[in-house]
C-alpha cells in the first residue's frame, strides 16, 4: 500500500477538524460535502474504512507521534 506523506496527512487532519467545527456551527450542504470528501480521502490515505480510525492512523504517522500513545483505547 502506498503511504501518504506526513505533510499531506497533517493537512488533511487540519482540514477535517476545521470543517467539523464549521459543520457544527453552520451545517451547510457545501461544508458537509467537503467534510465527507476529506473523510473519504483520509480513509483512502491511511487504508482504513472509517474516519475515526483514519484520524488515529494519520496522527500515528506524523513526526513526533509516540507509538505507545493509544489514548483513544482508554475509556
mmCIF file of C-alpha atoms in Angstrom:
data_model
loop_
_atom_site.group_PDB
_atom_site.id
_atom_site.type_symbol
_atom_site.label_atom_id
_atom_site.label_comp_id
_atom_site.label_asym_id
_atom_site.label_seq_id
_atom_site.Cartn_x
_atom_site.Cartn_y
_atom_site.Cartn_z
ATOM 1 C CA UNK A 1 0.000 0.000 0.000
ATOM 2 C CA UNK A 2 1.229 3.487 -0.796
ATOM 3 C CA UNK A 3 1.661 5.691 2.236
ATOM 4 C CA UNK A 4 0.679 9.355 2.183
ATOM 5 C CA UNK A 5 3.394 11.847 3.049
ATOM 6 C CA UNK A 6 3.132 13.174 6.634
ATOM 7 C CA UNK A 7 2.632 16.726 5.320
ATOM 8 C CA UNK A 8 -0.392 15.558 3.345
ATOM 9 C CA UNK A 9 -1.809 13.735 6.364
ATOM 10 C CA UNK A 10 -1.261 16.762 8.575
ATOM 11 C CA UNK A 11 -3.091 18.957 6.072
ATOM 12 C CA UNK A 12 -5.995 16.516 5.812
ATOM 13 C CA UNK A 13 -6.338 16.316 9.598
ATOM 14 C CA UNK A 14 -6.326 20.100 9.863
ATOM 15 C CA UNK A 15 -8.947 20.457 7.121
ATOM 16 C CA UNK A 16 -11.149 17.773 8.667
ATOM 17 C CA UNK A 17 -11.048 19.364 12.124
ATOM 18 C CA UNK A 18 -11.790 22.826 10.718
ATOM 19 C CA UNK A 19 -14.681 21.552 8.608
ATOM 20 C CA UNK A 20 -16.101 19.596 11.543
ATOM 21 C CA UNK A 21 -16.280 22.836 13.559
ATOM 22 C CA UNK A 22 -17.824 24.693 10.623
ATOM 23 C CA UNK A 23 -20.394 21.927 10.159
ATOM 24 C CA UNK A 24 -21.334 22.098 13.833
ATOM 25 C CA UNK A 25 -21.824 25.856 13.559
ATOM 26 C CA UNK A 26 -23.126 26.205 10.000
ATOM 27 C CA UNK A 27 -24.289 22.819 8.766
ATOM 28 C CA UNK A 28 -24.473 23.924 5.136
ATOM 29 C CA UNK A 29 -24.604 21.248 2.425
ATOM 30 C CA UNK A 30 -21.330 22.515 0.958
ATOM 31 C CA UNK A 31 -19.494 22.126 4.262
ATOM 32 C CA UNK A 32 -20.999 18.676 4.784
ATOM 33 C CA UNK A 33 -19.938 17.557 1.292
ATOM 34 C CA UNK A 34 -16.383 18.820 1.787
ATOM 35 C CA UNK A 35 -16.262 17.123 5.205
ATOM 36 C CA UNK A 36 -17.346 13.849 3.590
ATOM 37 C CA UNK A 37 -14.726 14.284 0.843
ATOM 38 C CA UNK A 38 -11.923 14.883 3.337
ATOM 39 C CA UNK A 39 -13.082 11.927 5.467
ATOM 40 C CA UNK A 40 -13.003 9.695 2.385
ATOM 41 C CA UNK A 41 -9.531 10.952 1.427
ATOM 42 C CA UNK A 42 -8.271 10.303 4.956
ATOM 43 C CA UNK A 43 -9.607 6.748 4.810
ATOM 44 C CA UNK A 44 -8.005 6.075 1.426
ATOM 45 C CA UNK A 45 -4.729 7.692 2.514
ATOM 46 C CA UNK A 46 -4.497 5.534 5.631
ATOM 47 C CA UNK A 47 -6.011 2.290 4.329
ATOM 48 C CA UNK A 48 -8.886 2.411 6.808
ATOM 49 C CA UNK A 49 -12.660 2.249 6.498
ATOM 50 C CA UNK A 50 -13.962 4.864 8.932
ATOM 51 C CA UNK A 51 -12.882 8.402 9.672
ATOM 52 C CA UNK A 52 -12.177 7.880 13.383
ATOM 53 C CA UNK A 53 -9.738 5.069 12.614
ATOM 54 C CA UNK A 54 -8.277 7.124 9.758
ATOM 55 C CA UNK A 55 -7.619 10.062 12.077
ATOM 56 C CA UNK A 56 -5.846 7.810 14.574
ATOM 57 C CA UNK A 57 -3.760 6.175 11.844
ATOM 58 C CA UNK A 58 -2.876 9.533 10.297
ATOM 59 C CA UNK A 59 -1.814 11.013 13.634
ATOM 60 C CA UNK A 60 0.388 7.998 14.328
ATOM 61 C CA UNK A 61 2.231 8.621 11.059
ATOM 62 C CA UNK A 62 3.065 12.234 11.862
ATOM 63 C CA UNK A 63 6.531 13.218 13.063
ATOM 64 C CA UNK A 64 6.723 13.090 16.835
ATOM 65 C CA UNK A 65 3.921 10.555 17.214
ATOM 66 C CA UNK A 66 4.510 8.106 20.013
ATOM 67 C CA UNK A 67 3.681 4.511 19.116
ATOM 68 C CA UNK A 68 2.598 3.804 22.681
ATOM 69 C CA UNK A 69 0.031 6.627 22.611
ATOM 70 C CA UNK A 70 -3.246 4.749 22.267
ATOM 71 C CA UNK A 71 -5.302 7.158 24.356
ATOM 72 C CA UNK A 72 -8.321 6.539 22.151
ATOM 73 C CA UNK A 73 -8.451 2.987 23.510
ATOM 74 C CA UNK A 74 -8.886 4.080 27.117
ATOM 75 C CA UNK A 75 -12.402 4.504 28.423
#
